[in-house]
Amino acid sequence: MVKVITYGTFDLFHQGHYNILKRAKELGDYLIVGVTGEIYDLERGKLNVQDSLLTRIENVRKTGLADKIIVEEYMGQKISDVVKYDIDKLVIGSDWYGKFDYLNRYCEVVYLERTKNISSTQLREKQKIYNIGIISDTMEDGEIVVESKYVSGIHVESVFMEDESMAEEYADHYELAFSTNKMEEFLKNLDIVYVRTALSDRYAYCHNALSAGKHVICENPCSLDSEQLETLLKMAEEKQVLFIDNVILAYLRALAQLTWMLNRELIGQLIKIRCCIRVENSNEFGMIDQLTDSILVFLRILGSDYNNVTMNPIYDEEDKLIYNQIVFHYENRIGCIEIGSTPGMKNHLSILGTKGRVDLPDEWWNMGYFEASEGSDSKLKRYSFNFEGNGMRYLLHEMLLMIKEGSEVSKKLQPEESLRIVSIQQKLLKELQHFRRIPPL
Ligand code: CTP
């Protein structure tokens, strides 16, 4: 029996894909098709894939040509597949000419002429483009404009600002087609609204956009009032649109992987997680709204069954909050956040277990790198993950999949999780505002 294997992303399945599968099948008796996995695509920077892995597999299956479908999950997998499945021929389109010659040692490599005038890229260009509009009050942050360029199918179109001339300046600076200070006009041709104003205005703007039936991404936290957040989540459900809390950490594979490894006792039973955050200059509000990532880490890794949360704010001579320690007390574990503006504060996350520890240095919320030391000889294992730009591209990519494929795709940050985080922040803020401060001597 002649066994053939071929690979591809098979996004927006088209005639070119069908033709190559058919011809590959004709070259043997048994055809295996490798479909690239989502994580593999993300890691090699291919963020333009429109169909989910399930859809792409289903499309290949529906051709009836594949005897077996596998997922290609990492670079270098082709060699092990060829050996594992005892492959005679690897078939690939002529766009890859010469690239797979190294596999000639294991099997015959056949390059087939590509079908002319069709590709997933061409089809993507013809696909609906989702227009994003930004609601902002500062010239500073246009990162979404850069980030959106890495995700095909979305385009940042316009900006709304109360100040008309600032809006114009913003649009010029970030090369946006349109700027306005009139809400109705702004919302007209948009699919997605990104709200990144001062905290006090976020709720009202999100409310506006959701009422108009737009998908919304809101800077985190959207509000420090859990009732407001609940209202927005309900509105989104009623309008059947997405309301996305911009918590990039929740969209990173590294967090899921770290949680999974810790659950499997990578460093034994967990004792303590310590998240340190350096803030430039902050007030009560500022310190509380920076806690989202740490609380998310606690909820994901330590769970939501903590007994209580305590706080130790420290003020300087001018009565300015400069440091705070917030402790989540669990039955037999501790989650501790240290947040402060003093020069000695360093961003760091450490996790202590009965058999070792995990450290994430510097901007730990990007989860680009972590190291685990375990056992009595403290053997060090290093893990690194792709993190490009400011990470928003991962959220935008996921959001687009959610819009297109509805509830089939899991929401990376569950509404209940967002709500729980905001409730904790709300409670902490209230306590902080009423905190009895001992006057300086
Ligand atoms: N293919 C082909 N003819 C085309 C398009 C693709 O023979 N017109 C082949 C590719 O050479 C590859 C397989 O189909 O062997 C899967 O290709 P894939 O990269 O998934 O499709 P493309 O349309 O090339 O995607 P993109 O535009 O994103 O590169």
Tab-separated table of C-alpha atoms and ligand atoms in Angstrom:
chain	number	residue	atom	x	y	z
A	1	MET	CA	0.000	0.000	0.000
A	2	VAL	CA	1.388	3.414	-0.998
A	3	LYS	CA	0.898	5.943	1.791
A	4	VAL	CA	0.754	9.644	0.957
A	5	ILE	CA	0.762	12.639	3.271
A	6	THR	CA	0.068	16.303	2.585
A	7	TYR	CA	-0.179	19.414	4.756
A	8	GLY	CA	-1.920	22.761	4.750
A	9	THR	CA	-3.928	25.308	6.659
A	10	PHE	CA	-6.933	24.867	4.353
A	11	ASP	CA	-8.418	28.163	5.442
A	12	LEU	CA	-11.585	29.234	3.547
A	13	PHE	CA	-11.482	25.901	1.705
A	14	HIS	CA	-11.263	26.418	-2.040
A	15	GLN	CA	-10.858	24.628	-5.372
A	16	GLY	CA	-7.038	24.744	-5.127
A	17	HIS	CA	-7.228	22.778	-1.870
A	18	TYR	CA	-9.630	20.242	-3.373
A	19	ASN	CA	-7.446	19.762	-6.431
A	20	ILE	CA	-4.270	19.110	-4.486
A	21	LEU	CA	-6.022	16.629	-2.166
A	22	LYS	CA	-7.472	14.809	-5.170
A	23	ARG	CA	-4.162	14.601	-6.964
A	24	ALA	CA	-2.366	13.569	-3.777
A	25	LYS	CA	-4.881	10.779	-3.275
A	26	GLU	CA	-4.337	9.586	-6.858
A	27	LEU	CA	-0.619	9.190	-6.140
A	28	GLY	CA	-1.225	6.395	-3.642
A	29	ASP	CA	-3.736	4.194	-1.821
A	30	TYR	CA	-3.997	5.919	1.554
A	31	LEU	CA	-4.002	9.683	2.150
A	32	ILE	CA	-3.172	11.425	5.411
A	33	VAL	CA	-3.888	15.156	5.599
A	34	GLY	CA	-2.136	17.325	8.183
A	35	VAL	CA	-4.095	20.461	9.084
A	36	THR	CA	-2.145	23.177	10.929
A	37	GLY	CA	-3.220	23.700	14.532
A	38	GLU	CA	-4.273	27.092	15.847
A	39	ILE	CA	-1.393	27.349	18.296
A	40	TYR	CA	1.129	26.431	15.623
A	41	ASP	CA	-0.296	29.117	13.335
A	42	LEU	CA	-0.219	31.699	16.110
A	43	GLU	CA	3.351	30.810	16.957
A	44	ARG	CA	4.573	31.190	13.419
A	45	GLY	CA	2.808	34.555	13.276
A	46	LYS	CA	-0.006	33.427	10.973
A	47	LEU	CA	-2.807	35.403	12.599
A	48	ASN	CA	-4.834	35.814	9.456
A	49	VAL	CA	-6.521	32.411	9.536
A	50	GLN	CA	-10.262	32.928	9.442
A	51	ASP	CA	-11.705	29.467	10.012
A	52	SER	CA	-11.299	27.620	13.289
A	53	LEU	CA	-9.379	24.357	13.312
A	54	LEU	CA	-12.632	22.405	13.619
A	55	THR	CA	-14.082	24.068	10.520
A	56	ARG	CA	-10.891	23.490	8.535
A	57	ILE	CA	-10.767	19.819	9.537
A	58	GLU	CA	-14.453	19.434	8.713
A	59	ASN	CA	-13.927	20.920	5.251
A	60	VAL	CA	-11.114	18.480	4.518
A	61	ARG	CA	-13.216	15.595	5.850
A	62	LYS	CA	-16.167	16.570	3.648
A	63	THR	CA	-14.098	16.041	0.483
A	64	GLY	CA	-14.117	12.323	1.310
A	65	LEU	CA	-10.522	12.178	0.039
A	66	ALA	CA	-8.647	11.906	3.345
A	67	ASP	CA	-8.304	8.486	4.967
A	68	LYS	CA	-6.897	10.104	8.067
A	69	ILE	CA	-6.669	13.700	9.278
A	70	ILE	CA	-4.045	14.807	11.766
A	71	VAL	CA	-3.185	18.162	13.280
A	72	GLU	CA	0.221	19.701	12.609
A	73	GLU	CA	1.184	21.202	15.929
A	74	TYR	CA	4.836	22.147	15.787
A	75	MET	CA	7.731	22.839	13.509
A	76	GLY	CA	9.604	19.644	12.726
A	77	GLN	CA	6.543	17.435	13.096
A	78	LYS	CA	6.688	16.416	9.439
A	79	ILE	CA	9.727	14.192	9.977
A	80	SER	CA	8.152	12.318	12.846
A	81	ASP	CA	4.859	11.953	10.954
A	82	VAL	CA	6.629	10.477	7.929
A	83	VAL	CA	8.429	7.961	10.134
A	84	LYS	CA	5.458	7.236	12.403
A	85	TYR	CA	2.963	6.625	9.597
A	86	ASP	CA	5.498	4.907	7.327
A	87	ILE	CA	4.861	7.403	4.539
A	88	ASP	CA	5.984	6.766	0.946
A	89	LYS	CA	5.242	10.188	-0.555
A	90	LEU	CA	4.900	13.687	0.817
A	91	VAL	CA	2.892	15.877	-1.550
A	92	ILE	CA	2.881	19.658	-1.431
A	93	GLY	CA	2.063	22.570	-3.749
A	94	SER	CA	4.689	24.113	-6.018
A	95	ASP	CA	4.741	27.302	-3.887
A	96	TRP	CA	6.894	25.244	-1.534
A	97	TYR	CA	9.268	24.088	-4.253
A	98	GLY	CA	12.578	22.898	-2.782
A	99	LYS	CA	11.532	23.670	0.821
A	100	PHE	CA	10.884	20.063	1.762
A	101	ASP	CA	13.813	18.417	-0.012
A	102	TYR	CA	15.293	17.582	3.390
A	103	LEU	CA	12.535	14.982	3.735
A	104	ASN	CA	13.863	13.053	0.712
A	105	ARG	CA	15.898	11.022	3.200
A	106	TYR	CA	12.686	9.593	4.606
A	107	CYS	CA	10.279	9.477	1.647
A	108	GLU	CA	9.696	10.755	-1.873
A	109	VAL	CA	8.789	14.463	-1.958
A	110	VAL	CA	6.401	15.453	-4.746
A	111	TYR	CA	5.724	19.098	-5.613
A	112	LEU	CA	2.485	19.587	-7.536
A	113	GLU	CA	1.613	22.593	-9.667
A	114	ARG	CA	-0.679	24.969	-7.766
A	115	THR	CA	-4.152	25.685	-9.115
A	116	LYS	CA	-3.964	29.061	-10.782
A	117	ASN	CA	-5.727	32.228	-9.609
A	118	ILE	CA	-7.003	31.094	-6.258
A	119	SER	CA	-5.654	31.197	-2.714
A	120	SER	CA	-6.890	31.672	0.833
A	121	THR	CA	-5.177	35.067	0.816
A	122	GLN	CA	-7.212	36.185	-2.210
A	123	LEU	CA	-10.417	34.955	-0.619
A	124	ARG	CA	-9.606	36.707	2.643
A	125	GLU	CA	-9.314	39.961	0.745
A	126	LYS	CA	-12.824	39.473	-0.589
A	127	GLN	CA	-14.208	38.606	2.834
A	128	LYS	CA	-16.190	40.998	4.912
A	129	ILE	CA	-13.925	43.441	6.695
A	130	TYR	CA	-15.018	44.280	10.218
A	131	ASN	CA	-14.647	47.984	10.875
A	132	ILE	CA	-13.396	49.146	14.240
A	133	GLY	CA	-13.929	52.626	15.660
A	134	ILE	CA	-11.996	53.960	18.635
A	135	ILE	CA	-13.516	56.091	21.356
A	136	SER	CA	-10.672	57.894	23.077
A	137	ASP	CA	-9.792	61.023	24.998
A	138	THR	CA	-6.048	61.054	24.527
A	139	MET	CA	-3.624	61.206	21.628
A	140	GLU	CA	-1.341	58.737	23.311
A	141	ASP	CA	-2.586	55.282	22.577
A	142	GLY	CA	-3.011	54.106	19.033
A	143	GLU	CA	-1.609	50.649	19.557
A	144	ILE	CA	-4.770	48.974	18.321
A	145	VAL	CA	-4.113	50.530	14.913
A	146	VAL	CA	-0.763	48.759	14.713
A	147	GLU	CA	-2.039	45.538	16.274
A	148	SER	CA	-5.024	45.271	13.921
A	149	LYS	CA	-2.661	45.153	10.934
A	150	TYR	CA	-1.573	41.675	12.031
A	151	VAL	CA	-5.104	40.287	11.980
A	152	SER	CA	-6.765	40.062	8.610
A	153	GLY	CA	-10.468	40.795	8.360
A	154	ILE	CA	-10.438	43.865	10.601
A	155	HIS	CA	-9.668	47.463	9.922
A	156	VAL	CA	-9.516	50.478	12.218
A	157	GLU	CA	-11.656	52.992	10.417
A	158	SER	CA	-12.436	55.941	12.657
A	159	VAL	CA	-12.089	57.751	15.949
A	160	PHE	CA	-14.584	59.522	18.190
A	161	MET	CA	-13.458	62.202	20.629
A	162	GLU	CA	-15.419	64.880	22.442
A	163	ASP	CA	-12.834	67.364	21.237
A	164	GLU	CA	-13.297	67.626	17.479
A	165	SER	CA	-9.893	69.055	16.611
A	166	MET	CA	-8.119	66.458	18.739
A	167	ALA	CA	-10.106	63.766	16.927
A	168	GLU	CA	-8.915	65.161	13.614
A	169	GLU	CA	-5.346	65.212	14.813
A	170	TYR	CA	-5.664	61.627	16.030
A	171	ALA	CA	-7.072	60.459	12.690
A	172	ASP	CA	-4.236	62.195	10.832
A	173	HIS	CA	-1.596	60.774	13.097
A	174	TYR	CA	-2.823	57.184	12.903
A	175	GLU	CA	-3.999	57.461	9.282
A	176	LEU	CA	-7.656	56.734	9.975
A	177	ALA	CA	-10.306	57.475	7.378
A	178	PHE	CA	-12.696	59.370	9.591
A	179	SER	CA	-12.944	61.385	12.810
A	180	THR	CA	-15.913	62.939	14.565
A	181	ASN	CA	-17.341	64.185	17.828
A	182	LYS	CA	-20.872	63.116	16.911
A	183	MET	CA	-21.769	59.730	18.308
A	184	GLU	CA	-24.521	58.834	15.851
A	185	GLU	CA	-22.317	59.582	12.895
A	186	PHE	CA	-19.461	57.626	14.442
A	187	LEU	CA	-21.484	54.471	15.071
A	188	LYS	CA	-23.052	54.370	11.613
A	189	ASN	CA	-20.607	52.197	9.684
A	190	LEU	CA	-18.931	50.299	12.478
A	191	ASP	CA	-19.014	46.680	13.562
A	192	ILE	CA	-16.761	46.955	16.609
A	193	VAL	CA	-16.225	49.813	19.029
A	194	TYR	CA	-13.092	50.018	21.145
A	195	VAL	CA	-13.559	52.132	24.254
A	196	ARG	CA	-10.350	53.399	25.794
A	197	THR	CA	-11.241	56.574	27.636
A	198	ALA	CA	-10.756	57.486	31.278
A	199	LEU	CA	-12.402	54.972	33.590
A	200	SER	CA	-15.186	57.361	34.579
A	201	ASP	CA	-16.528	57.550	30.992
A	202	ARG	CA	-16.136	53.948	29.896
A	203	TYR	CA	-19.479	52.655	31.109
A	204	ALA	CA	-21.535	55.322	29.316
A	205	TYR	CA	-19.687	54.839	26.036
A	206	CYS	CA	-19.987	51.055	26.196
A	207	HIS	CA	-23.694	51.460	26.920
A	208	ASN	CA	-24.066	53.674	23.873
A	209	ALA	CA	-22.260	51.291	21.550
A	210	LEU	CA	-24.043	48.175	22.826
A	211	SER	CA	-27.453	49.898	22.481
A	212	ALA	CA	-26.571	50.473	18.848
A	213	GLY	CA	-25.887	46.736	18.464
A	214	LYS	CA	-22.116	47.025	18.084
A	215	HIS	CA	-19.544	44.592	19.402
A	216	VAL	CA	-17.485	46.262	22.097
A	217	ILE	CA	-13.944	45.925	23.385
A	218	CYS	CA	-13.429	47.945	26.519
A	219	GLU	CA	-10.235	48.905	28.250
A	220	ASN	CA	-10.020	47.094	31.560
A	221	PRO	CA	-11.638	47.651	33.960
A	222	CYS	CA	-14.729	48.831	32.183
A	223	SER	CA	-16.125	49.956	35.495
A	224	LEU	CA	-15.347	49.381	39.150
A	225	ASP	CA	-19.036	48.932	39.803
A	226	SER	CA	-20.104	45.325	39.312
A	227	GLU	CA	-23.735	46.323	38.719
A	228	GLN	CA	-22.688	48.422	35.751
A	229	LEU	CA	-20.660	45.590	34.324
A	230	GLU	CA	-23.581	43.227	34.808
A	231	THR	CA	-25.837	45.632	32.911
A	232	LEU	CA	-23.412	45.743	30.004
A	233	LEU	CA	-23.004	41.970	29.891
A	234	LYS	CA	-26.779	41.567	29.867
A	235	MET	CA	-27.146	44.127	27.093
A	236	ALA	CA	-24.564	42.322	24.995
A	237	GLU	CA	-26.445	39.065	25.463
A	238	GLU	CA	-29.759	40.634	24.477
A	239	LYS	CA	-28.275	42.322	21.425
A	240	GLN	CA	-26.337	39.157	20.563
A	241	VAL	CA	-23.060	40.990	20.305
A	242	LEU	CA	-19.765	40.498	22.082
A	243	PHE	CA	-18.618	42.526	25.012
A	244	ILE	CA	-14.921	41.961	25.492
A	245	ASP	CA	-12.955	43.046	28.507
A	246	ASN	CA	-9.471	43.955	27.304
A	247	VAL	CA	-7.543	41.580	29.529
A	248	ILE	CA	-4.857	40.305	27.201
A	249	LEU	CA	-3.474	37.872	29.740
A	250	ALA	CA	-6.678	35.829	29.483
A	251	TYR	CA	-6.015	35.341	25.764
A	252	LEU	CA	-2.487	34.023	26.132
A	253	ARG	CA	-1.801	30.348	25.702
A	254	ALA	CA	1.027	30.651	28.230
A	255	LEU	CA	-1.428	31.246	31.076
A	256	ALA	CA	-3.453	28.174	30.138
A	257	GLN	CA	-0.275	26.116	29.892
A	258	LEU	CA	1.132	27.355	33.208
A	259	THR	CA	-2.191	26.661	34.952
A	260	TRP	CA	-2.289	23.175	33.494
A	261	MET	CA	1.302	22.431	34.534
A	262	LEU	CA	0.708	23.671	38.064
A	263	ASN	CA	-2.484	21.624	38.335
A	264	ARG	CA	-0.386	18.620	37.416
A	265	GLU	CA	1.863	19.406	40.360
A	266	LEU	CA	4.881	20.703	38.456
A	267	ILE	CA	6.164	22.103	41.772
A	268	GLY	CA	4.105	19.971	44.143
A	269	GLN	CA	1.213	21.423	46.080
A	270	LEU	CA	0.848	25.153	45.794
A	271	ILE	CA	1.679	27.273	48.824
A	272	LYS	CA	1.796	30.852	47.625
A	273	ILE	CA	1.555	33.058	44.552
A	274	ARG	CA	3.136	36.478	44.842
A	275	CYS	CA	2.477	39.115	42.178
A	276	CYS	CA	4.564	42.277	42.363
A	277	ILE	CA	3.576	45.316	40.339
A	278	ARG	CA	5.448	48.569	40.011
A	279	VAL	CA	3.218	51.519	39.234
A	280	GLU	CA	4.636	54.862	38.168
A	281	ASN	CA	2.594	57.160	40.252
A	282	SER	CA	-0.738	56.202	41.545
A	283	ASN	CA	-3.795	56.951	43.593
A	284	GLU	CA	-6.380	54.614	45.137
A	285	PHE	CA	-8.191	54.118	41.825
A	286	GLY	CA	-5.011	53.547	39.893
A	287	MET	CA	-3.767	50.926	42.281
A	288	ILE	CA	-7.037	49.020	42.233
A	289	ASP	CA	-7.531	48.989	38.489
A	290	GLN	CA	-4.046	47.523	38.036
A	291	LEU	CA	-5.009	44.409	39.961
A	292	THR	CA	-6.970	42.623	37.240
A	293	ASP	CA	-4.137	40.399	35.975
A	294	SER	CA	-3.104	39.307	39.468
A	295	ILE	CA	-6.672	38.468	40.500
A	296	LEU	CA	-7.135	36.547	37.252
A	297	VAL	CA	-4.003	34.529	38.023
A	298	PHE	CA	-5.302	33.728	41.524
A	299	LEU	CA	-8.751	32.719	40.278
A	300	ARG	CA	-7.319	30.540	37.526
A	301	ILE	CA	-4.526	28.904	39.494
A	302	LEU	CA	-5.593	28.981	43.142
A	303	GLY	CA	-9.340	28.930	42.511
A	304	SER	CA	-12.217	31.102	43.649
A	305	ASP	CA	-12.743	29.485	47.052
A	306	TYR	CA	-10.673	31.950	49.087
A	307	ASN	CA	-11.939	32.713	52.591
A	308	ASN	CA	-11.231	36.437	52.699
A	309	VAL	CA	-9.100	39.228	51.299
A	310	THR	CA	-7.090	41.607	53.466
A	311	MET	CA	-5.133	44.720	52.685
A	312	ASN	CA	-2.225	46.737	54.129
A	313	PRO	CA	-1.960	50.148	52.492
A	314	ILE	CA	1.069	52.301	53.286
A	315	TYR	CA	1.057	56.099	52.903
A	316	ASP	CA	3.937	58.554	52.728
A	317	GLU	CA	4.340	61.752	54.776
A	318	GLU	CA	2.068	63.583	52.365
A	319	ASP	CA	-0.613	61.000	52.896
A	320	LYS	CA	-0.144	59.595	49.420
A	321	LEU	CA	-0.709	55.886	48.903
A	322	ILE	CA	2.671	54.462	47.893
A	323	TYR	CA	2.358	50.761	48.576
A	324	ASN	CA	-0.277	48.169	49.199
A	325	GLN	CA	-0.204	44.499	50.029
A	326	ILE	CA	-3.370	42.580	49.268
A	327	VAL	CA	-3.658	39.043	50.493
A	328	PHE	CA	-6.149	36.378	49.383
A	329	HIS	CA	-6.420	33.840	52.191
A	330	TYR	CA	-7.305	30.344	51.025
A	331	GLU	CA	-7.700	27.252	53.185
A	332	ASN	CA	-4.103	26.202	52.800
A	333	ARG	CA	-2.646	28.655	50.289
A	334	ILE	CA	-1.984	32.333	49.895
A	335	GLY	CA	-2.287	34.740	46.996
A	336	CYS	CA	-0.389	37.946	47.637
A	337	ILE	CA	-0.215	41.112	45.558
A	338	GLU	CA	2.376	43.777	46.271
A	339	ILE	CA	1.778	46.964	44.377
A	340	GLY	CA	3.664	50.194	44.818
A	341	SER	CA	5.390	53.180	43.336
A	342	THR	CA	8.601	53.148	45.370
A	343	PRO	CA	11.843	52.713	43.400
A	344	GLY	CA	12.597	49.346	44.992
A	345	MET	CA	9.432	47.757	43.608
A	346	LYS	CA	10.057	45.340	40.744
A	347	ASN	CA	7.580	43.579	38.487
A	348	HIS	CA	7.774	39.908	39.249
A	349	LEU	CA	5.578	36.889	39.768
A	350	SER	CA	6.646	33.908	41.823
A	351	ILE	CA	4.824	30.733	42.693
A	352	LEU	CA	5.952	28.608	45.580
A	353	GLY	CA	5.063	24.935	45.830
A	354	THR	CA	6.015	22.129	48.196
A	355	LYS	CA	8.568	20.823	45.670
A	356	GLY	CA	9.874	23.932	43.950
A	357	ARG	CA	9.043	27.332	42.537
A	358	VAL	CA	8.127	29.104	39.311
A	359	ASP	CA	9.378	32.592	38.475
A	360	LEU	CA	8.146	35.027	35.870
A	361	PRO	CA	10.424	38.042	35.746
A	362	ASP	CA	9.677	41.618	34.666
A	363	GLU	CA	6.422	42.177	32.804
A	364	TRP	CA	5.049	38.842	33.935
A	365	TRP	CA	1.534	39.565	32.602
A	366	ASN	CA	2.896	39.039	29.067
A	367	MET	CA	3.965	35.530	30.084
A	368	GLY	CA	6.703	35.472	27.484
A	369	TYR	CA	9.045	33.499	29.702
A	370	PHE	CA	9.018	31.549	32.907
A	371	GLU	CA	11.343	29.219	34.719
A	372	ALA	CA	10.572	26.420	37.106
A	373	SER	CA	12.974	24.929	39.609
A	374	GLU	CA	11.996	21.687	41.215
A	375	GLY	CA	13.353	18.960	43.444
A	376	SER	CA	16.108	19.127	46.021
A	377	ASP	CA	18.749	19.900	43.350
A	378	SER	CA	16.592	22.821	42.111
A	379	LYS	CA	16.901	21.737	38.471
A	380	LEU	CA	15.891	24.681	36.320
A	381	LYS	CA	13.493	24.323	33.395
A	382	ARG	CA	12.881	27.275	31.090
A	383	TYR	CA	9.728	27.921	29.085
A	384	SER	CA	9.283	30.674	26.541
A	385	PHE	CA	6.253	31.752	24.557
A	386	ASN	CA	5.646	34.086	21.668
A	387	PHE	CA	4.386	37.486	22.658
A	388	GLU	CA	4.320	40.071	19.901
A	389	GLY	CA	3.524	43.779	20.067
A	390	ASN	CA	1.321	44.665	23.004
A	391	GLY	CA	-0.549	41.361	22.659
A	392	MET	CA	-3.818	42.855	21.504
A	393	ARG	CA	-3.557	40.987	18.209
A	394	TYR	CA	-4.269	37.725	20.080
A	395	LEU	CA	-7.448	39.182	21.523
A	396	LEU	CA	-8.545	40.631	18.169
A	397	HIS	CA	-7.898	37.324	16.440
A	398	GLU	CA	-9.963	35.441	19.008
A	399	MET	CA	-12.716	38.045	18.874
A	400	LEU	CA	-13.022	37.699	15.122
A	401	LEU	CA	-13.326	33.928	15.429
A	402	MET	CA	-16.019	34.421	18.073
A	403	ILE	CA	-17.981	36.853	15.899
A	404	LYS	CA	-17.848	34.528	12.933
A	405	GLU	CA	-18.398	31.218	14.606
A	406	GLY	CA	-20.605	32.245	17.497
A	407	SER	CA	-20.699	30.313	20.714
A	408	GLU	CA	-18.817	27.335	19.283
A	409	VAL	CA	-15.574	29.095	20.098
A	410	SER	CA	-14.841	29.363	23.778
A	411	LYS	CA	-14.724	32.832	25.264
A	412	LYS	CA	-11.295	33.168	26.810
A	413	LEU	CA	-12.509	35.410	29.597
A	414	GLN	CA	-15.840	34.261	30.895
A	415	PRO	CA	-18.347	36.979	31.860
A	416	GLU	CA	-18.572	35.437	35.347
A	417	GLU	CA	-14.818	35.767	35.684
A	418	SER	CA	-14.902	39.456	34.684
A	419	LEU	CA	-17.720	40.057	37.127
A	420	ARG	CA	-15.966	38.328	39.968
A	421	ILE	CA	-12.787	40.321	39.373
A	422	VAL	CA	-14.663	43.632	39.330
A	423	SER	CA	-16.597	42.739	42.491
A	424	ILE	CA	-13.310	42.117	44.295
A	425	GLN	CA	-11.862	45.386	42.990
A	426	GLN	CA	-14.997	47.265	43.987
A	427	LYS	CA	-14.831	45.905	47.518
A	428	LEU	CA	-11.137	46.701	47.854
A	429	LEU	CA	-11.650	50.236	46.587
A	430	LYS	CA	-14.439	50.845	49.051
A	431	GLU	CA	-12.283	49.621	51.914
A	432	LEU	CA	-9.361	51.694	50.726
A	433	GLN	CA	-11.462	54.825	50.548
A	434	HIS	CA	-12.638	54.285	54.101
A	435	PHE	CA	-9.335	53.128	55.425
A	436	ARG	CA	-8.460	54.725	58.724
A	437	ARG	CA	-5.067	56.261	58.325
A	438	ILE	CA	-2.883	56.935	61.346
A	439	PRO	CA	-1.732	60.538	60.962
A	440	PRO	CA	2.039	60.883	60.618
A	441	LEU	CA	3.880	61.689	63.850
B	1	CTP	N1	-2.627	24.957	-2.970
B	1	CTP	C1	-2.681	24.700	-4.338
B	1	CTP	N2	-3.263	25.629	-5.147
B	1	CTP	C2	-3.737	26.801	-4.661
B	1	CTP	C3	-3.669	27.061	-3.272
B	1	CTP	C4	-3.093	26.096	-2.439
B	1	CTP	O1	-2.255	23.671	-4.827
B	1	CTP	N3	-4.253	27.684	-5.495
B	1	CTP	C5	-1.985	23.960	-2.097
B	1	CTP	C6	-0.763	24.505	-1.371
B	1	CTP	O2	0.368	24.474	-2.221
B	1	CTP	C7	-0.633	23.543	-0.233
B	1	CTP	C8	-2.106	23.202	0.091
B	1	CTP	O3	-2.870	23.590	-1.071
B	1	CTP	O4	0.042	22.368	-0.623
B	1	CTP	C9	-2.614	23.920	1.292
B	1	CTP	O5	-2.339	25.301	1.088
B	1	CTP	P1	-2.674	26.499	2.054
B	1	CTP	O6	-1.421	27.196	2.410
B	1	CTP	O7	-3.553	26.036	3.120
B	1	CTP	O8	-3.562	27.416	1.036
B	1	CTP	P2	-3.237	28.794	0.355
B	1	CTP	O9	-4.438	29.137	-0.485
B	1	CTP	O10	-1.927	28.761	-0.349
B	1	CTP	O11	-3.181	29.750	1.626
B	1	CTP	P3	-2.497	31.174	1.837
B	1	CTP	O12	-3.026	32.080	0.762
B	1	CTP	O13	-2.896	31.600	3.233
B	1	CTP	O14	-1.006	30.974	1.719
